[in-house]
Amino acid sequence: MFLALSPGVLYNRLDDLARAVRLAESEMICVWGRAVLPRRETAGP
């Protein structure tokens, strides 16, 4: 139990979580860009 609460392990877990969040954000931006950009181009003048 103490091992799971040690600062090093906790920091690694937070780092993994932050990396997963950044990855998810970049994925969402890519999906949003693909969904929105083509529409904006066809709706242009």
PQR file of N, CA, C, O and H, with PARSE charges and radii, in Angstrom:
ATOM      1  N   MET A   1       0.834  -1.202   0.000 -0.4000 1.5000
ATOM      2  CA  MET A   1       0.000   0.000   0.000 -0.0000 2.0000
ATOM      3  C   MET A   1       0.870   1.254   0.000  0.5500 1.7000
ATOM      4  O   MET A   1       0.582   2.214  -0.714 -0.5500 1.4000
ATOM      5  N   PHE A   2       1.943   1.242   0.810 -0.4000 1.5000
ATOM      6  CA  PHE A   2       2.822   2.411   0.833 -0.0000 2.0000
ATOM      7  C   PHE A   2       3.522   2.615  -0.510  0.5500 1.7000
ATOM      8  O   PHE A   2       3.786   3.745  -0.920 -0.5500 1.4000
ATOM      9  H   PHE A   2       2.177   0.462   1.390  0.4000 1.0000
ATOM     10  N   LEU A   3       3.816   1.506  -1.187 -0.4000 1.5000
ATOM     11  CA  LEU A   3       4.485   1.606  -2.473 -0.0000 2.0000
ATOM     12  C   LEU A   3       3.601   2.346  -3.475  0.5500 1.7000
ATOM     13  O   LEU A   3       4.090   3.165  -4.252 -0.5500 1.4000
ATOM     14  H   LEU A   3       3.601   0.588  -0.855  0.4000 1.0000
ATOM     15  N   ALA A   4       2.304   2.057  -3.454 -0.4000 1.5000
ATOM     16  CA  ALA A   4       1.384   2.706  -4.392 -0.0000 2.0000
ATOM     17  C   ALA A   4       1.254   4.204  -4.101  0.5500 1.7000
ATOM     18  O   ALA A   4       0.910   4.983  -4.991 -0.5500 1.4000
ATOM     19  H   ALA A   4       1.906   1.392  -2.823  0.4000 1.0000
ATOM     20  N   LEU A   5       1.529   4.605  -2.859 -0.4000 1.5000
ATOM     21  CA  LEU A   5       1.379   6.017  -2.487 -0.0000 2.0000
ATOM     22  C   LEU A   5       2.714   6.769  -2.489  0.5500 1.7000
ATOM     23  O   LEU A   5       2.768   7.942  -2.119 -0.5500 1.4000
ATOM     24  H   LEU A   5       1.809   3.972  -2.136  0.4000 1.0000
ATOM     25  N   SER A   6       3.796   6.090  -2.908 -0.4000 1.5000
ATOM     26  CA  SER A   6       5.087   6.777  -2.921 -0.0000 2.0000
ATOM     27  C   SER A   6       5.093   7.875  -3.985  0.5500 1.7000
ATOM     28  O   SER A   6       4.463   7.721  -5.031 -0.5500 1.4000
ATOM     29  H   SER A   6       3.753   5.137  -3.209  0.4000 1.0000
ATOM     30  N   PRO A   7       5.794   8.978  -3.732 -0.5600 1.5000
ATOM     31  CA  PRO A   7       5.768  10.130  -4.642  0.2800 2.0000
ATOM     32  C   PRO A   7       6.162   9.776  -6.076  0.5500 1.7000
ATOM     33  O   PRO A   7       5.563  10.275  -7.028 -0.5500 1.4000
ATOM     34  N   GLY A   8       7.168   8.915  -6.229 -0.4000 1.5000
ATOM     35  CA  GLY A   8       7.610   8.558  -7.577 -0.0000 2.0000
ATOM     36  C   GLY A   8       6.519   7.867  -8.373  0.5500 1.7000
ATOM     37  O   GLY A   8       6.284   8.206  -9.533 -0.5500 1.4000
ATOM     38  H   GLY A   8       7.655   8.509  -5.456  0.4000 1.0000
ATOM     39  N   VAL A   9       5.849   6.896  -7.756 -0.4000 1.5000
ATOM     40  CA  VAL A   9       4.782   6.173  -8.443 -0.0000 2.0000
ATOM     41  C   VAL A   9       3.614   7.111  -8.724  0.5500 1.7000
ATOM     42  O   VAL A   9       3.021   7.070  -9.802 -0.5500 1.4000
ATOM     43  H   VAL A   9       6.039   6.621  -6.814  0.4000 1.0000
ATOM     44  N   LEU A  10       3.284   7.962  -7.742 -0.4000 1.5000
ATOM     45  CA  LEU A  10       2.186   8.906  -7.912 -0.0000 2.0000
ATOM     46  C   LEU A  10       2.498   9.870  -9.062  0.5500 1.7000
ATOM     47  O   LEU A  10       1.629  10.169  -9.882 -0.5500 1.4000
ATOM     48  H   LEU A  10       3.766   7.995  -6.866  0.4000 1.0000
ATOM     49  N   TYR A  11       3.751  10.356  -9.116 -0.4000 1.5000
ATOM     50  CA  TYR A  11       4.150  11.266 -10.186 -0.0000 2.0000
ATOM     51  C   TYR A  11       4.039  10.568 -11.542  0.5500 1.7000
ATOM     52  O   TYR A  11       3.569  11.159 -12.514 -0.5500 1.4000
ATOM     53  H   TYR A  11       4.456  10.113  -8.450  0.4000 1.0000
ATOM     54  N   ASN A  12       4.476   9.300 -11.601 -0.4000 1.5000
ATOM     55  CA  ASN A  12       4.376   8.564 -12.864 -0.0000 2.0000
ATOM     56  C   ASN A  12       2.930   8.417 -13.298  0.5500 1.7000
ATOM     57  O   ASN A  12       2.621   8.545 -14.483 -0.5500 1.4000
ATOM     58  H   ASN A  12       4.858   8.819 -10.811  0.4000 1.0000
ATOM     59  N   ARG A  13       2.037   8.148 -12.346 -0.4000 1.5000
ATOM     60  CA  ARG A  13       0.607   8.011 -12.673 -0.0000 2.0000
ATOM     61  C   ARG A  13       0.063   9.341 -13.204  0.5500 1.7000
ATOM     62  O   ARG A  13      -0.671   9.360 -14.193 -0.5500 1.4000
ATOM     63  H   ARG A  13       2.288   8.044 -11.384  0.4000 1.0000
ATOM     64  N   LEU A  14       0.416  10.440 -12.557 -0.4000 1.5000
ATOM     65  CA  LEU A  14      -0.058  11.757 -13.011 -0.0000 2.0000
ATOM     66  C   LEU A  14       0.516  12.081 -14.389  0.5500 1.7000
ATOM     67  O   LEU A  14      -0.171  12.662 -15.230 -0.5500 1.4000
ATOM     68  H   LEU A  14       1.012  10.425 -11.754  0.4000 1.0000
ATOM     69  N   ASP A  15       1.776  11.706 -14.619 -0.4000 1.5000
ATOM     70  CA  ASP A  15       2.403  11.960 -15.911 -0.0000 2.0000
ATOM     71  C   ASP A  15       1.697  11.158 -17.004  0.5500 1.7000
ATOM     72  O   ASP A  15       1.444  11.674 -18.092 -0.5500 1.4000
ATOM     73  H   ASP A  15       2.334  11.234 -13.936  0.4000 1.0000
ATOM     74  N   ASP A  16       1.377   9.885 -16.709 -0.4000 1.5000
ATOM     75  CA  ASP A  16       0.647   9.055 -17.678 -0.0000 2.0000
ATOM     76  C   ASP A  16      -0.724   9.662 -17.962  0.5500 1.7000
ATOM     77  O   ASP A  16      -1.170   9.696 -19.109 -0.5500 1.4000
ATOM     78  H   ASP A  16       1.582   9.465 -15.825  0.4000 1.0000
ATOM     79  N   LEU A  17      -1.386  10.139 -16.912 -0.4000 1.5000
ATOM     80  CA  LEU A  17      -2.713  10.736 -17.071 -0.0000 2.0000
ATOM     81  C   LEU A  17      -2.624  11.995 -17.935  0.5500 1.7000
ATOM     82  O   LEU A  17      -3.435  12.186 -18.841 -0.5500 1.4000
ATOM     83  H   LEU A  17      -1.024  10.111 -15.981  0.4000 1.0000
ATOM     84  N   ALA A  18      -1.640  12.851 -17.656 -0.4000 1.5000
ATOM     85  CA  ALA A  18      -1.474  14.075 -18.441 -0.0000 2.0000
ATOM     86  C   ALA A  18      -1.186  13.747 -19.903  0.5500 1.7000
ATOM     87  O   ALA A  18      -1.696  14.410 -20.806 -0.5500 1.4000
ATOM     88  H   ALA A  18      -0.981  12.695 -16.920  0.4000 1.0000
ATOM     89  N   ARG A  19      -0.362  12.716 -20.133 -0.4000 1.5000
ATOM     90  CA  ARG A  19      -0.039  12.325 -21.509 -0.0000 2.0000
ATOM     91  C   ARG A  19      -1.288  11.813 -22.221  0.5500 1.7000
ATOM     92  O   ARG A  19      -1.510  12.122 -23.392 -0.5500 1.4000
ATOM     93  H   ARG A  19       0.052  12.177 -19.400  0.4000 1.0000
ATOM     94  N   ALA A  20      -2.097  11.036 -21.519 -0.4000 1.5000
ATOM     95  CA  ALA A  20      -3.335  10.524 -22.109 -0.0000 2.0000
ATOM     96  C   ALA A  20      -4.294  11.664 -22.442  0.5500 1.7000
ATOM     97  O   ALA A  20      -4.958  11.642 -23.478 -0.5500 1.4000
ATOM     98  H   ALA A  20      -1.917  10.785 -20.568  0.4000 1.0000
ATOM     99  N   VAL A  21      -4.360  12.658 -21.557 -0.4000 1.5000
ATOM    100  CA  VAL A  21      -5.242  13.812 -21.803 -0.0000 2.0000
ATOM    101  C   VAL A  21      -4.765  14.592 -23.024  0.5500 1.7000
ATOM    102  O   VAL A  21      -5.574  14.983 -23.865 -0.5500 1.4000
ATOM    103  H   VAL A  21      -3.821  12.675 -20.715  0.4000 1.0000
ATOM    104  N   ARG A  22      -3.460  14.819 -23.125 -0.4000 1.5000
ATOM    105  CA  ARG A  22      -2.925  15.545 -24.287 -0.0000 2.0000
ATOM    106  C   ARG A  22      -3.202  14.776 -25.570  0.5500 1.7000
ATOM    107  O   ARG A  22      -3.566  15.368 -26.586 -0.5500 1.4000
ATOM    108  H   ARG A  22      -2.803  14.502 -22.442  0.4000 1.0000
ATOM    109  N   LEU A  23      -3.028  13.451 -25.524 -0.4000 1.5000
ATOM    110  CA  LEU A  23      -3.287  12.622 -26.702 -0.0000 2.0000
ATOM    111  C   LEU A  23      -4.755  12.712 -27.098  0.5500 1.7000
ATOM    112  O   LEU A  23      -5.077  12.860 -28.277 -0.5500 1.4000
ATOM    113  H   LEU A  23      -2.731  12.970 -24.699  0.4000 1.0000
ATOM    114  N   ALA A  24      -5.642  12.623 -26.115 -0.4000 1.5000
ATOM    115  CA  ALA A  24      -7.080  12.718 -26.396 -0.0000 2.0000
ATOM    116  C   ALA A  24      -7.424  14.091 -26.967  0.5500 1.7000
ATOM    117  O   ALA A  24      -8.245  14.191 -27.879 -0.5500 1.4000
ATOM    118  H   ALA A  24      -5.381  12.502 -25.157  0.4000 1.0000
ATOM    119  N   GLU A  25      -6.808  15.146 -26.441 -0.4000 1.5000
ATOM    120  CA  GLU A  25      -7.072  16.496 -26.950 -0.0000 2.0000
ATOM    121  C   GLU A  25      -6.632  16.612 -28.407  0.5500 1.7000
ATOM    122  O   GLU A  25      -7.368  17.164 -29.225 -0.5500 1.4000
ATOM    123  H   GLU A  25      -6.141  15.064 -25.700  0.4000 1.0000
ATOM    124  N   SER A  26      -5.441  16.102 -28.749 -0.4000 1.5000
ATOM    125  CA  SER A  26      -4.974  16.193 -30.134 -0.0000 2.0000
ATOM    126  C   SER A  26      -5.867  15.371 -31.055  0.5500 1.7000
ATOM    127  O   SER A  26      -6.125  15.777 -32.188 -0.5500 1.4000
ATOM    128  H   SER A  26      -4.843  15.653 -28.085  0.4000 1.0000
ATOM    129  N   GLU A  27      -6.341  14.217 -30.581 -0.4000 1.5000
ATOM    130  CA  GLU A  27      -7.264  13.404 -31.381 -0.0000 2.0000
ATOM    131  C   GLU A  27      -8.560  14.160 -31.629  0.5500 1.7000
ATOM    132  O   GLU A  27      -9.067  14.174 -32.751 -0.5500 1.4000
ATOM    133  H   GLU A  27      -6.131  13.887 -29.660  0.4000 1.0000
ATOM    134  N   MET A  28      -9.103  14.790 -30.584 -0.4000 1.5000
ATOM    135  CA  MET A  28     -10.357  15.527 -30.733 -0.0000 2.0000
ATOM    136  C   MET A  28     -10.178  16.707 -31.689  0.5500 1.7000
ATOM    137  O   MET A  28     -11.070  17.002 -32.485 -0.5500 1.4000
ATOM    138  H   MET A  28      -8.692  14.778 -29.673  0.4000 1.0000
ATOM    139  N   ILE A  29      -9.027  17.384 -31.613 -0.4000 1.5000
ATOM    140  CA  ILE A  29      -8.761  18.510 -32.512 -0.0000 2.0000
ATOM    141  C   ILE A  29      -8.701  18.011 -33.952  0.5500 1.7000
ATOM    142  O   ILE A  29      -9.225  18.665 -34.854 -0.5500 1.4000
ATOM    143  H   ILE A  29      -8.303  17.145 -30.966  0.4000 1.0000
ATOM    144  N   CYS A  30      -8.068  16.859 -34.176 -0.4000 1.5000
ATOM    145  CA  CYS A  30      -7.990  16.302 -35.535 -0.0000 2.0000
ATOM    146  C   CYS A  30      -9.382  15.958 -36.050  0.5500 1.7000
ATOM    147  O   CYS A  30      -9.721  16.282 -37.188 -0.5500 1.4000
ATOM    148  H   CYS A  30      -7.642  16.328 -33.443  0.4000 1.0000
ATOM    149  N   VAL A  31     -10.187  15.305 -35.223 -0.4000 1.5000
ATOM    150  CA  VAL A  31     -11.540  14.923 -35.633 -0.0000 2.0000
ATOM    151  C   VAL A  31     -12.378  16.165 -35.902  0.5500 1.7000
ATOM    152  O   VAL A  31     -13.088  16.231 -36.905 -0.5500 1.4000
ATOM    153  H   VAL A  31      -9.912  15.042 -34.298  0.4000 1.0000
ATOM    154  N   TRP A  32     -12.298  17.153 -35.010 -0.4000 1.5000
ATOM    155  CA  TRP A  32     -13.057  18.393 -35.172 -0.0000 2.0000
ATOM    156  C   TRP A  32     -12.617  19.123 -36.437  0.5500 1.7000
ATOM    157  O   TRP A  32     -13.450  19.630 -37.188 -0.5500 1.4000
ATOM    158  H   TRP A  32     -11.721  17.099 -34.195  0.4000 1.0000
ATOM    159  N   GLY A  33     -11.295  19.177 -36.673 -0.4000 1.5000
ATOM    160  CA  GLY A  33     -10.780  19.842 -37.865 -0.0000 2.0000
ATOM    161  C   GLY A  33     -11.273  19.166 -39.135  0.5500 1.7000
ATOM    162  O   GLY A  33     -11.651  19.849 -40.087 -0.5500 1.4000
ATOM    163  H   GLY A  33     -10.618  18.766 -36.063  0.4000 1.0000
ATOM    164  N   ARG A  34     -11.277  17.833 -39.166 -0.4000 1.5000
ATOM    165  CA  ARG A  34     -11.729  17.106 -40.347 -0.0000 2.0000
ATOM    166  C   ARG A  34     -13.220  17.314 -40.561  0.5500 1.7000
ATOM    167  O   ARG A  34     -13.678  17.373 -41.702 -0.5500 1.4000
ATOM    168  H   ARG A  34     -10.970  17.278 -38.393  0.4000 1.0000
ATOM    169  N   ALA A  35     -13.980  17.425 -39.484 -0.4000 1.5000
ATOM    170  CA  ALA A  35     -15.431  17.593 -39.610 -0.0000 2.0000
ATOM    171  C   ALA A  35     -15.785  19.014 -40.058  0.5500 1.7000
ATOM    172  O   ALA A  35     -16.737  19.206 -40.814 -0.5500 1.4000
ATOM    173  H   ALA A  35     -13.608  17.377 -38.557  0.4000 1.0000
ATOM    174  N   VAL A  36     -15.017  20.013 -39.592 -0.4000 1.5000
ATOM    175  CA  VAL A  36     -15.392  21.417 -39.822 -0.0000 2.0000
ATOM    176  C   VAL A  36     -14.746  22.005 -41.079  0.5500 1.7000
ATOM    177  O   VAL A  36     -15.405  22.718 -41.836 -0.5500 1.4000
ATOM    178  H   VAL A  36     -14.244  19.857 -38.978  0.4000 1.0000
ATOM    179  N   LEU A  37     -13.462  21.711 -41.304 -0.4000 1.5000
ATOM    180  CA  LEU A  37     -12.762  22.367 -42.412 -0.0000 2.0000
ATOM    181  C   LEU A  37     -13.389  22.117 -43.785  0.5500 1.7000
ATOM    182  O   LEU A  37     -13.563  23.076 -44.537 -0.5500 1.4000
ATOM    183  H   LEU A  37     -12.927  21.132 -40.689  0.4000 1.0000
ATOM    184  N   PRO A  38     -13.737  20.884 -44.149 -0.5600 1.5000
ATOM    185  CA  PRO A  38     -14.333  20.673 -45.473  0.2800 2.0000
ATOM    186  C   PRO A  38     -15.620  21.479 -45.663  0.5500 1.7000
ATOM    187  O   PRO A  38     -15.863  22.011 -46.746 -0.5500 1.4000
ATOM    188  N   ARG A  39     -16.443  21.572 -44.618 -0.4000 1.5000
ATOM    189  CA  ARG A  39     -17.680  22.335 -44.699 -0.0000 2.0000
ATOM    190  C   ARG A  39     -17.371  23.817 -44.928  0.5500 1.7000
ATOM    191  O   ARG A  39     -18.030  24.480 -45.729 -0.5500 1.4000
ATOM    192  H   ARG A  39     -16.246  21.140 -43.738  0.4000 1.0000
ATOM    193  N   ARG A  40     -16.369  24.325 -44.222 -0.4000 1.5000
ATOM    194  CA  ARG A  40     -16.020  25.738 -44.347 -0.0000 2.0000
ATOM    195  C   ARG A  40     -15.523  26.019 -45.771  0.5500 1.7000
ATOM    196  O   ARG A  40     -15.830  27.068 -46.338 -0.5500 1.4000
ATOM    197  H   ARG A  40     -15.833  23.787 -43.572  0.4000 1.0000
ATOM    198  N   GLU A  41     -14.758  25.085 -46.346 -0.4000 1.5000
ATOM    199  CA  GLU A  41     -14.235  25.290 -47.698 -0.0000 2.0000
ATOM    200  C   GLU A  41     -15.368  25.304 -48.723  0.5500 1.7000
ATOM    201  O   GLU A  41     -15.378  26.158 -49.609 -0.5500 1.4000
ATOM    202  H   GLU A  41     -14.509  24.234 -45.885  0.4000 1.0000
ATOM    203  N   THR A  42     -16.322  24.377 -48.621 -0.4000 1.5000
ATOM    204  CA  THR A  42     -17.416  24.311 -49.593 -0.0000 2.0000
ATOM    205  C   THR A  42     -18.374  25.483 -49.390  0.5500 1.7000
ATOM    206  O   THR A  42     -19.053  25.897 -50.329 -0.5500 1.4000
ATOM    207  H   THR A  42     -16.314  23.683 -47.901  0.4000 1.0000
ATOM    208  N   ALA A  43     -18.434  26.028 -48.152 -0.4000 1.5000
ATOM    209  CA  ALA A  43     -19.347  27.141 -47.889 -0.0000 2.0000
ATOM    210  C   ALA A  43     -18.691  28.490 -48.220  0.5500 1.7000
ATOM    211  O   ALA A  43     -19.317  29.541 -48.083 -0.5500 1.4000
ATOM    212  H   ALA A  43     -17.883  25.691 -47.389  0.4000 1.0000
ATOM    213  N   GLY A  44     -17.432  28.448 -48.652 -0.4000 1.5000
ATOM    214  CA  GLY A  44     -16.738  29.695 -48.965 -0.0000 2.0000
ATOM    215  C   GLY A  44     -17.275  30.353 -50.233  0.5500 1.7000
ATOM    216  O   GLY A  44     -18.091  29.763 -50.941 -0.5500 1.4000
ATOM    217  H   GLY A  44     -16.923  27.595 -48.763  0.4000 1.0000
ATOM    218  N   PRO A  45     -16.822  31.570 -50.519 -0.5600 1.5000
ATOM    219  CA  PRO A  45     -17.302  32.323 -51.701  0.2800 2.0000
ATOM    220  C   PRO A  45     -16.844  31.698 -53.030  0.5500 1.7000
ATOM    221  O   PRO A  45     -17.166  32.215 -54.100 -0.5500 1.4000
TER
END
